[in-house]
Coordinates of C-alpha atoms in Angstrom, one line a residue:
X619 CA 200.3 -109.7 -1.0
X620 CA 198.8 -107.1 -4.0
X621 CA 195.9 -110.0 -5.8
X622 CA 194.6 -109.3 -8.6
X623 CA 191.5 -110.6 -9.8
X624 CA 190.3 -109.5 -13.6
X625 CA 186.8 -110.4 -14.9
X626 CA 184.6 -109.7 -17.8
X627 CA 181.5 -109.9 -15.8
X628 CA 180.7 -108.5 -12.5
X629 CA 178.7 -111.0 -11.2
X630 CA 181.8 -113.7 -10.9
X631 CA 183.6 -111.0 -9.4
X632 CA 181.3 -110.6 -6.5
X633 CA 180.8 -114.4 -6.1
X634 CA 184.3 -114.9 -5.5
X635 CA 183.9 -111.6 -3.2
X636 CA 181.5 -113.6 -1.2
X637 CA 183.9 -116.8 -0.9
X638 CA 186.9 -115.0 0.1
X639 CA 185.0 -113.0 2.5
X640 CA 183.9 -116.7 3.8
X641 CA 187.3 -118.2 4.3
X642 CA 188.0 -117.7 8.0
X643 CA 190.4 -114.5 9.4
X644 CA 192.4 -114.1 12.4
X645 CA 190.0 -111.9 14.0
X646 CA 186.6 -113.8 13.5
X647 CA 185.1 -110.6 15.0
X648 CA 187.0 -107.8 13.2
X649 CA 185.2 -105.8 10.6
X650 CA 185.4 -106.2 6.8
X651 CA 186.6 -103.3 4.5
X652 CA 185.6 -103.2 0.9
X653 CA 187.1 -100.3 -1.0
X654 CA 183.9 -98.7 -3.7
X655 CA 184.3 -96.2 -5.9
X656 CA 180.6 -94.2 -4.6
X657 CA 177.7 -94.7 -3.1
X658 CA 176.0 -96.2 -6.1
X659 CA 178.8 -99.5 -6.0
X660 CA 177.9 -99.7 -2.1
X661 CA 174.3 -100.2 -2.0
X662 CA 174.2 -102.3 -5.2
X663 CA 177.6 -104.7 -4.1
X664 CA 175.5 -104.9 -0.3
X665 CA 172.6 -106.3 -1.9
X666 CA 174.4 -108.9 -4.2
X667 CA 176.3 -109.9 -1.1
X668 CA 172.8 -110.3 0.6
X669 CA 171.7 -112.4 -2.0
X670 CA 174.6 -115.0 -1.8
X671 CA 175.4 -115.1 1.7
X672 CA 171.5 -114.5 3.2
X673 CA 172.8 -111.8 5.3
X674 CA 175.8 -109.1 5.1
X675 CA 177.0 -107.5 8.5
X676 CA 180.1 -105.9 10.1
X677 CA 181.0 -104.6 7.0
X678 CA 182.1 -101.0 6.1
X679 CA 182.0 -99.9 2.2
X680 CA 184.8 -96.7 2.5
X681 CA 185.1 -94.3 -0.4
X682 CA 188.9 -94.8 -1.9
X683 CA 190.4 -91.5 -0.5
X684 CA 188.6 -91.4 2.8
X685 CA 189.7 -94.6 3.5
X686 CA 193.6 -94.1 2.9
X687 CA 193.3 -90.5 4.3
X688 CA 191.6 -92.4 7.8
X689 CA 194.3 -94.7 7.8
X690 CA 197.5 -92.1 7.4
X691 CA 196.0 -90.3 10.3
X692 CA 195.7 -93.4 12.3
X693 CA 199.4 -94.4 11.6
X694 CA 200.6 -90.8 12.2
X695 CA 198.7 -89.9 15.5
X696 CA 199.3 -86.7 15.2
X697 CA 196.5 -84.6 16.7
X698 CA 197.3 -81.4 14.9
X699 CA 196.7 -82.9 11.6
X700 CA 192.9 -82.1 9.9
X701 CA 190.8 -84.3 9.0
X702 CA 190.7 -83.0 5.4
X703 CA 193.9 -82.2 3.9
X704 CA 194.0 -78.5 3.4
X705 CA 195.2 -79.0 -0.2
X706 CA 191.7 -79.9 -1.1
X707 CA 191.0 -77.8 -4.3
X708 CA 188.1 -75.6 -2.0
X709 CA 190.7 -74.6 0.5
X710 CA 193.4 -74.0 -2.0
X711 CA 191.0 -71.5 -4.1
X712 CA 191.7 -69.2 -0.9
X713 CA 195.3 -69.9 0.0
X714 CA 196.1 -68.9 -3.3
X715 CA 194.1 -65.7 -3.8
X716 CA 196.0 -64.9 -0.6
X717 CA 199.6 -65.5 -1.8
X718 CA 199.1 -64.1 -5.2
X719 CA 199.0 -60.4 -3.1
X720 CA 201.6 -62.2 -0.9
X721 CA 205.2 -59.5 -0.8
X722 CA 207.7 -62.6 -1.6
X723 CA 205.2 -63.5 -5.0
X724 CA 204.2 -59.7 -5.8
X725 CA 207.6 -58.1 -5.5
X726 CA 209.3 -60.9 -7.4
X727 CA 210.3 -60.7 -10.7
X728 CA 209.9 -64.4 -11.4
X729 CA 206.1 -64.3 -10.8
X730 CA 205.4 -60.9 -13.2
X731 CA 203.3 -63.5 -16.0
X732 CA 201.1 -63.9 -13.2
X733 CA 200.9 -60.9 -11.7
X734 CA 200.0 -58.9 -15.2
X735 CA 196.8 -61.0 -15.2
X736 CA 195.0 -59.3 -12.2
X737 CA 197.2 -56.7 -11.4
X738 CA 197.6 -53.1 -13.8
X739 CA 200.7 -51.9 -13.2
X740 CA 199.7 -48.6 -14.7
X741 CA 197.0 -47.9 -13.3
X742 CA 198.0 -49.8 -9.8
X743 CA 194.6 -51.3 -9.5
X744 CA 193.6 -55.4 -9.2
X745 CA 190.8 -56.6 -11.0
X746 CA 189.5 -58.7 -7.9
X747 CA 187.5 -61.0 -10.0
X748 CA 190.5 -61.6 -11.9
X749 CA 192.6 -62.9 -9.4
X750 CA 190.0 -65.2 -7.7
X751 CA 189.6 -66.9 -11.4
X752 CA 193.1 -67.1 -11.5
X753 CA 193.0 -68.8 -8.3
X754 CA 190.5 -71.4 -9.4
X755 CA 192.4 -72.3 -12.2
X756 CA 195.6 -72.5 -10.3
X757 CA 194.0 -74.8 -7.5
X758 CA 192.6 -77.4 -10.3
X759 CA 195.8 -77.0 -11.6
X760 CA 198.1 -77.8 -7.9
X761 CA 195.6 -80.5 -6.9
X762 CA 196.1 -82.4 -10.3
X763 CA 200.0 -82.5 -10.0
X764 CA 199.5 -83.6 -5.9
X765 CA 197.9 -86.5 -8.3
X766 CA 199.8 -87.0 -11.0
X767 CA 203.1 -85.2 -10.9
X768 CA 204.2 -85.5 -7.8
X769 CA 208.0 -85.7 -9.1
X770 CA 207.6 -81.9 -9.6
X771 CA 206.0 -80.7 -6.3
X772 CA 208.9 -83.1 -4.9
X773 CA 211.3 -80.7 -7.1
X774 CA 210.0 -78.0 -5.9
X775 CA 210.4 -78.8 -2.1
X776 CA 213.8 -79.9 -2.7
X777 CA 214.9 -76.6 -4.6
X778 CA 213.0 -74.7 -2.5
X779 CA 216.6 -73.1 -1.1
X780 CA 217.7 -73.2 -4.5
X781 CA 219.6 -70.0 -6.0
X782 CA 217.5 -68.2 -8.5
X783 CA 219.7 -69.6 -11.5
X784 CA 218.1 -73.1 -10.7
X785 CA 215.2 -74.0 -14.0
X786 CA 212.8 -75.3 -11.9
X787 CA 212.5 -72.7 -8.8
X788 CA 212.9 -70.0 -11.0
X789 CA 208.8 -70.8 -12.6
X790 CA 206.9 -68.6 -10.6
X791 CA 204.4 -72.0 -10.1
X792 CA 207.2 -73.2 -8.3
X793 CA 207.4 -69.8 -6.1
X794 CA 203.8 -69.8 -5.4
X795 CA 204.0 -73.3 -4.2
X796 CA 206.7 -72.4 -1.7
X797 CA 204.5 -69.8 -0.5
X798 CA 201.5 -72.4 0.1
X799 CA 204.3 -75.0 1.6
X800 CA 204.8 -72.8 4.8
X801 CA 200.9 -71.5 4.7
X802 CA 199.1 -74.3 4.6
X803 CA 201.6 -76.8 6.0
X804 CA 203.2 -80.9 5.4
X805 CA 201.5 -81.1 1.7
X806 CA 199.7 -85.0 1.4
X807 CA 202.8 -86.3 -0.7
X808 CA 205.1 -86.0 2.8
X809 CA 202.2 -87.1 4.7
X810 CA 202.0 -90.4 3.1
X811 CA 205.9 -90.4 2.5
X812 CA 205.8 -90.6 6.4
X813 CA 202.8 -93.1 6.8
X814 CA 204.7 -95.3 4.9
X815 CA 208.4 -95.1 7.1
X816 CA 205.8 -95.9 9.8
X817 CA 204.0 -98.8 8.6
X818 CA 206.4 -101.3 10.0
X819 CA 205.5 -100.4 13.3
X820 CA 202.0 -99.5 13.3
X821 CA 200.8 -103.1 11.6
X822 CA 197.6 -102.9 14.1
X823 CA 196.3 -99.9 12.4
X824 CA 195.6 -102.4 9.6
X825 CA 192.9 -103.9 8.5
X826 CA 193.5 -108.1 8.4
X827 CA 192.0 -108.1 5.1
X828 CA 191.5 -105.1 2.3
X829 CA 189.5 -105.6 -0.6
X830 CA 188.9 -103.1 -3.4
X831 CA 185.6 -103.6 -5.5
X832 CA 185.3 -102.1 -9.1
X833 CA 187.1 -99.1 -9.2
X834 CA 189.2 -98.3 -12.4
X835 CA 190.8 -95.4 -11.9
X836 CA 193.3 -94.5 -9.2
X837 CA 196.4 -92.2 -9.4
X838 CA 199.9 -93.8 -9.4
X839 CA 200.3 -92.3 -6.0
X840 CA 197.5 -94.3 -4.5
X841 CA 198.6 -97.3 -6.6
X842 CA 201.8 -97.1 -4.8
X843 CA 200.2 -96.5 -1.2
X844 CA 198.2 -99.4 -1.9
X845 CA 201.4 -101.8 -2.7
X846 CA 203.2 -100.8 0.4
X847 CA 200.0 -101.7 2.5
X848 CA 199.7 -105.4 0.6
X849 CA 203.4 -106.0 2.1
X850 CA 201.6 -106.3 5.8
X851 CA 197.9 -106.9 5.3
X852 CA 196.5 -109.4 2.7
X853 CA 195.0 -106.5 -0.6
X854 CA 192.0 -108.4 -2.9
X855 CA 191.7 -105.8 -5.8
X856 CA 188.8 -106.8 -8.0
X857 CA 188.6 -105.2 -11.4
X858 CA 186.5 -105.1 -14.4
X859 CA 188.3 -105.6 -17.0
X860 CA 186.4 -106.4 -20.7
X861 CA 189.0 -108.1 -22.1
X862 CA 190.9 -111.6 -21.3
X863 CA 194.2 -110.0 -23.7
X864 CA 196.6 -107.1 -22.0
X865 CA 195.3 -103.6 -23.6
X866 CA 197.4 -101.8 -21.6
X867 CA 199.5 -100.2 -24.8
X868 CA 196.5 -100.3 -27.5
X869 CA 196.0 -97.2 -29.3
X870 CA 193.3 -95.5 -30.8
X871 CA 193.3 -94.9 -35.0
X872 CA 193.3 -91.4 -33.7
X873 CA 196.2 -91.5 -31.7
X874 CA 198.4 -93.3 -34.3
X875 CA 197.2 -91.1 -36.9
X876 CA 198.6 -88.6 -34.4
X877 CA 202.0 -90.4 -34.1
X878 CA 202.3 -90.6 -37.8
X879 CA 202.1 -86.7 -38.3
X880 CA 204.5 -86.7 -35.8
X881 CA 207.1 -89.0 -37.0
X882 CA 206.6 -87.6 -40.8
X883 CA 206.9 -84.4 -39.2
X884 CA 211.2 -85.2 -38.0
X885 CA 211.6 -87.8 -41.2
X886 CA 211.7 -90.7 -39.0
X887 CA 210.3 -94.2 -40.9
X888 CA 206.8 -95.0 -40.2
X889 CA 207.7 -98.8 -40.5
X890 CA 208.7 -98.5 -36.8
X891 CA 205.2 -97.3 -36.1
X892 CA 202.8 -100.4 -34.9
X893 CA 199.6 -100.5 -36.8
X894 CA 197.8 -102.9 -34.1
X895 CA 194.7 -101.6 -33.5
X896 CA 193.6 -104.2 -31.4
X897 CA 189.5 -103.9 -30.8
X898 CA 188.6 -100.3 -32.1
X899 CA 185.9 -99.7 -29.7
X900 CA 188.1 -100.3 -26.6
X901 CA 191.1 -98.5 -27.6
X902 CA 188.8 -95.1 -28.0
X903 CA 186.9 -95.9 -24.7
X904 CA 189.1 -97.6 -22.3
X905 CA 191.2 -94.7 -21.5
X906 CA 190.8 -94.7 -18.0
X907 CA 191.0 -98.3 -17.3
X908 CA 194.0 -98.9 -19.5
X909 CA 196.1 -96.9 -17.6
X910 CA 194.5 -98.0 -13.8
X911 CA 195.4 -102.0 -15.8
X912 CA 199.3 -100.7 -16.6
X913 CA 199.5 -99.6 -12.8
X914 CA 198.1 -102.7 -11.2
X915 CA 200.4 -105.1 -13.9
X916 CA 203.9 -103.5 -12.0
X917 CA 202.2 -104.1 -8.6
X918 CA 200.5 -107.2 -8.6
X919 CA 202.1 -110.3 -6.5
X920 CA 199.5 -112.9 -8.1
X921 CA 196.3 -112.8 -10.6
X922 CA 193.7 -114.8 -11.0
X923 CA 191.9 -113.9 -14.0
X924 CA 187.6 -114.5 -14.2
X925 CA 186.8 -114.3 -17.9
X926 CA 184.1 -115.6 -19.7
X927 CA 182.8 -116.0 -23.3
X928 CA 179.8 -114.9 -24.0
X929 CA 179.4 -116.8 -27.2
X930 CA 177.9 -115.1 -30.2
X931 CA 174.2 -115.6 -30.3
X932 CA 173.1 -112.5 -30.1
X933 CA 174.9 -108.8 -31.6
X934 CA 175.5 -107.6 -28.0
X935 CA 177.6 -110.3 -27.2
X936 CA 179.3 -110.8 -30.9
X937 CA 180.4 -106.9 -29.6
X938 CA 181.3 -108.2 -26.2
X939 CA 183.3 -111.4 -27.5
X940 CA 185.4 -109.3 -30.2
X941 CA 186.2 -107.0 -27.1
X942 CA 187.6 -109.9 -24.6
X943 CA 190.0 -111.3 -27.9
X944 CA 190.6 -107.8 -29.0
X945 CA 189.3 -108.7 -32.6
X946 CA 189.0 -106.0 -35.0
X947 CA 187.0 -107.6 -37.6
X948 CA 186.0 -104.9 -40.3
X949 CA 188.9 -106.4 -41.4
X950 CA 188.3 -110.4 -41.3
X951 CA 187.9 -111.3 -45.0
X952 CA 185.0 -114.1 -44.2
X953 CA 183.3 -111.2 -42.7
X954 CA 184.2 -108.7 -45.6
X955 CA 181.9 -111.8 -47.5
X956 CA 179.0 -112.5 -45.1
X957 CA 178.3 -108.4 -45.0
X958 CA 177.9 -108.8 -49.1
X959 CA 176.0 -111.7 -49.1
X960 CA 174.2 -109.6 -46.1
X961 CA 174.3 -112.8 -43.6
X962 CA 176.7 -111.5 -41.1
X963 CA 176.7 -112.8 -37.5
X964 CA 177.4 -109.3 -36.1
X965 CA 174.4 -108.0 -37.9
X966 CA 171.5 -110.2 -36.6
X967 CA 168.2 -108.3 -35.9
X968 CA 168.2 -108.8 -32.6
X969 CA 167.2 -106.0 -30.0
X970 CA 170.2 -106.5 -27.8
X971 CA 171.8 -103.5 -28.8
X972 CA 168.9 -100.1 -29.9
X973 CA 169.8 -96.6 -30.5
X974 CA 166.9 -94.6 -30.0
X975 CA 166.7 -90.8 -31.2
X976 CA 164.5 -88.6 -28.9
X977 CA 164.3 -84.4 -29.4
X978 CA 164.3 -83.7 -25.9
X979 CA 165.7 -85.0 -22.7
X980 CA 162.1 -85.2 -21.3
X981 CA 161.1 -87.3 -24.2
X982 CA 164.6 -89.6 -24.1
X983 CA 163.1 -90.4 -20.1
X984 CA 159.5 -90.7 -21.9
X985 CA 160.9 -93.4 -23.8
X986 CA 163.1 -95.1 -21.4
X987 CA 160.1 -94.9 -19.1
X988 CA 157.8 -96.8 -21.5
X989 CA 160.5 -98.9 -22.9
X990 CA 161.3 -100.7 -19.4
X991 CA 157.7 -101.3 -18.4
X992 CA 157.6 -103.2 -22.0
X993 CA 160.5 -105.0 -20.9
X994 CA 158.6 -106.1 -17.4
X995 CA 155.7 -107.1 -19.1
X996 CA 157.4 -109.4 -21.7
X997 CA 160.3 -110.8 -18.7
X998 CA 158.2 -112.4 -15.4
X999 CA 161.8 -112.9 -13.9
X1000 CA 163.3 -109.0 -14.6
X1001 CA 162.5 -106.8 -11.4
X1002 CA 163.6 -103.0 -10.8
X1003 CA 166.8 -103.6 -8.9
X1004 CA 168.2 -105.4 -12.3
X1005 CA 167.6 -102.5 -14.1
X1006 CA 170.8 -99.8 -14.0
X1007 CA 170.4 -96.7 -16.3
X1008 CA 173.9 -94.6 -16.9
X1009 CA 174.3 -91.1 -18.1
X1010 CA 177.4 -89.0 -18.4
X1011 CA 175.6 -86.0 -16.7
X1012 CA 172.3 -87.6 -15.1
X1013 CA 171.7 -84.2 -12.9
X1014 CA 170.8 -82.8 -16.7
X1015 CA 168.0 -85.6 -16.4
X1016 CA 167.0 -85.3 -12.6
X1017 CA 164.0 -83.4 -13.1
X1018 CA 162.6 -85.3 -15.9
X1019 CA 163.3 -88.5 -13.9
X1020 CA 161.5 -87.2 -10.9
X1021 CA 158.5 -86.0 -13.2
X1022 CA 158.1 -89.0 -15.4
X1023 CA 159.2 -91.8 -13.0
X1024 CA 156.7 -90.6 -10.0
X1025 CA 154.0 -89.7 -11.9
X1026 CA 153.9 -92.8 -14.0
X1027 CA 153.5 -93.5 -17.5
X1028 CA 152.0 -96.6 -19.4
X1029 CA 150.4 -98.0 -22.5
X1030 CA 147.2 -99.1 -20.9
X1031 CA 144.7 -96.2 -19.7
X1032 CA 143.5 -98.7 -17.2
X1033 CA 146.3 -98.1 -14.5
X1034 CA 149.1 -96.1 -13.8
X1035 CA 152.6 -98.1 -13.0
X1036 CA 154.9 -96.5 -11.4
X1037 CA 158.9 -98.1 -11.6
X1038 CA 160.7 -97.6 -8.0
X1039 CA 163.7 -95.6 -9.0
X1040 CA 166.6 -93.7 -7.6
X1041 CA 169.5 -91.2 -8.5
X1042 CA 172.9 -92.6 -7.5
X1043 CA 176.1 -90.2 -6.8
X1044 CA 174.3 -86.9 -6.7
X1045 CA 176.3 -84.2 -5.2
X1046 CA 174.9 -82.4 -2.2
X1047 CA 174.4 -79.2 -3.8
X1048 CA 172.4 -80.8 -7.2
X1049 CA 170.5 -83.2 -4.4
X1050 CA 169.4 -80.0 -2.2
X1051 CA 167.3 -77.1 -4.3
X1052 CA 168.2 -74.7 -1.7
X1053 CA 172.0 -75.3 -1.8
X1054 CA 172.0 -74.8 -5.4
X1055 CA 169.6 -71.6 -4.9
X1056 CA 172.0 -70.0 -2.6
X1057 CA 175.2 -70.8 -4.8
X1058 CA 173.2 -69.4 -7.5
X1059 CA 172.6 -65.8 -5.5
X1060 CA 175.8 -65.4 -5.2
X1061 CA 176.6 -64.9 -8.8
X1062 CA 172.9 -62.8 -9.0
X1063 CA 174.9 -59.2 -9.2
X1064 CA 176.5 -60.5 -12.4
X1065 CA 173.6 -62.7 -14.2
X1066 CA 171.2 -61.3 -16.6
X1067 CA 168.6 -61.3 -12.9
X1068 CA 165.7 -63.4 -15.1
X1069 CA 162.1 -63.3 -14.0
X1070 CA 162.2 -66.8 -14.9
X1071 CA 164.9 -67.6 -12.6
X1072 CA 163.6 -65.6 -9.8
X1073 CA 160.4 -68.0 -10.1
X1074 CA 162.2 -70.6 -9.7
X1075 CA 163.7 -69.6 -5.9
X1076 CA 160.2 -68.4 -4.7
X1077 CA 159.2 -72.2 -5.6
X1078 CA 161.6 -73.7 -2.5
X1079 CA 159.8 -74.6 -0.1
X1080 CA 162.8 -73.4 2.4
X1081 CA 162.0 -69.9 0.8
X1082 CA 157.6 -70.2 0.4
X1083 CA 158.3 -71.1 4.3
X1084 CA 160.7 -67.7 5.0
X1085 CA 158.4 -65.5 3.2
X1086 CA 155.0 -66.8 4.1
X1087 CA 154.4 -67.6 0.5
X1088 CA 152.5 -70.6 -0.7
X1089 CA 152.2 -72.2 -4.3
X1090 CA 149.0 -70.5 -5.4
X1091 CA 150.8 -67.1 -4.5
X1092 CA 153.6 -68.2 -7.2
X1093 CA 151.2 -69.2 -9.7
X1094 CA 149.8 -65.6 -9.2
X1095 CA 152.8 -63.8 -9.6
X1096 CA 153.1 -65.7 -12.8
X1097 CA 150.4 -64.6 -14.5

């Protein structure tokens, strides 16, 4: 069975983890899979787990797609079969470069809107450069229908005969992806087409029990993957969801606004138009989750919903309470009346929601810095691991962390505090300086070749080491 289990706070939703991971299996000694999202989700679910149960063991915490990538391969046992699916968008890059210059897609007439791009027909001379951009649009482009429109790469394989009349084959996308078909091989939609014929009889590849931890976002095809498993293995999916009402059709004012154009636009009555908002600040940030809710509704076998009011004490939780029962209230007439008399509820100074201006992103960690160690000081019970800081593009940040965090700052002069701290979900090449420094030589020949920049390689330590430099030498080169 598909369970679902919703919850407005993530600490129920790991308690109940910790019970069902309690109740006894059929394999006492088998190993538990939890589904994360990233490495971040791992280390801090591990550590809750530890708290409740004294002690967490045989337990593996498997990224989403590595996990149902491990398990097709099991189920297939075929040894010619990669272990990363050569439709990944860094192998694709290639395979397309290489079929663009490909006789069937050069010489045919169908693929000329492509071809123009890179190719000059008068002069008969590519534009190399051209043609790999091209190719690194197109694989973003392929690996984001693998995703989400699989019905067209499935058109395309079953036209792929088809007479050059036919609507579909006859888009040049749909000629190059014939080409990458017999280049590259069985694309992941057959793959797991055939894992699935195959479950039946390959039940002891399963896990006994599967159980997917706060992830919000997965692609219908992994949605549907994830169904057929729940028909022969037990599937605990464990979702954060902020509200207690079904959001899965709330719009944004935006998006109706949007509608309304549209409908004006071929004179059809706005009256059928619904002008539910719902809770304003959900419908224009829940994107993502609203549509991983709509897949999981069609899927689910049972739910069990965790919600919980947070009351209305404080402004952070008036926010989080009009959220779970989808309340838009700029429009409540008693609170039209307490915001004149200027006694509103939602307005209480309180600190539990503070925008803080800063005119630099080393002075925004300044403040953060200072900020939590005033927090510390004022909580006895608040320790570092409590503490979670989110950024939409925290590698902007990771130097300024690494300076402000390690060196310390304070508002006594007596002693320097330090705040343990770490970066979550870094990608290899932002997390190793001479990863990025060698991706960033490569587009040297074409870059503006700063002094500045050049500084910045020569302060490596891979590269002090290589040319028997040290720091002193660097500060002497920059003076």
């Amino acid at each position: 069975m598909l369970n679902f289990y919703p919850g407005n706070r993530m600490e129920d939703l790991v308690t109940l983890l910790s019970r069902l991971l309690d109740t006894a299996s059929n394999e006492p000694l088998s190993e538990d899979t939890i589904i994360v999202q990233n490495q971040g989700m791992h280390h801090w679910l591990s550590l809750e787990l530890a708290s409740r149960r004294s002690v967490v063991m045989n337990t593996r915490y498997p990224l989403p797609v590595m996990f149902f990538w491990g398990l097709i391969n099991k189920i297939l046992d075929d040894k010619s079969l990669p272990d990363k699916t050569p439709y990944s968008r860094e192998i694709l890059i290639w395979a397309i470069y290489e079929c663009l210059e490909d006789h069937a897609f050069f010489n045919d007439p169908r693929c000329s809107e492509a071809k123009r791009y890179w190719f000059d027909e008068h002069t008969q001379k590519e534009d190399a450069l051209k043609r790999f951009q091209l190719s690194r649009e197109l694989a973003d482009l392929f690996e984001q229908y693998l995703i989400y429109r699989p019905e067209w790469i499935s058109a395309w394989e079953r036209e792929a005969g088809a007479t050059t009349s036919d609507v579909i084959q006859n888009h040049w996308q749909g000629v190059l992806w014939t080409l990458l078909h017999s280049r590259l091989g069985e694309p992941p939609l057959t793959l797991i087409s055939k894992a699935v014929d195959k479950l039946a009889d390959h039940q002891h590849f399963l896990p006994n029990r599967i159980y997917i931890f706060g992830i919000n976002a997965l692609p219908p095809v992994w949605m549907d993957f994830i169904k057929q498993l729940s028909l022969y293995t037990d599937v605990h999916f464990f979702m954060l969801n902020p509200s207690d009402e079904y959001w899965g059709d709330l719009r944004s004012e935006k998006t109706q606004t949007r509608e309304r154009a549209l409908w004006v636009e071929k004179g059809k009555p706005l009256s059928a138009i619904s002008e539910e908002i719902g809770n304003p600040l959900l419908a224009n940030l829940g994107q993502q989750g609203q549509e991983c809710l709509k897949l999981l509704c069609d899927r689910i076998d049972s739910e069990i919903p965790l919600f919980y009011s947070p009351g209305r004490d404080t402004l952070l939780q008036c926010v989080q309470d009009d959220i779970l029962t989808l309340s838009d209230r700029r429009t409540d007439p008693q609170t039209l009346v307490n915001k004149q008399k200027g006694d509103d509820e939602t307005n209480a100074q309180d600190d539990t929601i503070t925008v803080a201006s800063a005119h630099s992103a080393l002075r925004e960690i300044q403040v953060l810095h200072d900020w939590l160690l005033m927090q510390f000081k004022n909580d006895s019970t608040l320790t570092p691991k409590d503490v979670l800081v989110m950024s939409p593009q925290v590698e902007h940040y990771a130097p300024y962390i690494d300076s402000v965090f390690k060196r310390g700052r304070s508002f006594s002069n007596e002693s320097t505090v330090q705040l343990p701290c770490s970066i979550a979900d870094r990608t290899l090449n932002d997390l190793e300086p001479i990863i990025q420094a060698f991706v960033e030589l490569l587009t040297l020949p074409d870059s503006r070749f700063q002094v500045s920049q050049i500084l910045n390689y020569l302060r490596i330590p891979s590269l002090q080491s290589r040319f028997g430099l040290v720091s002193s030498d660097i500060e002497l080169y920059t003076h």
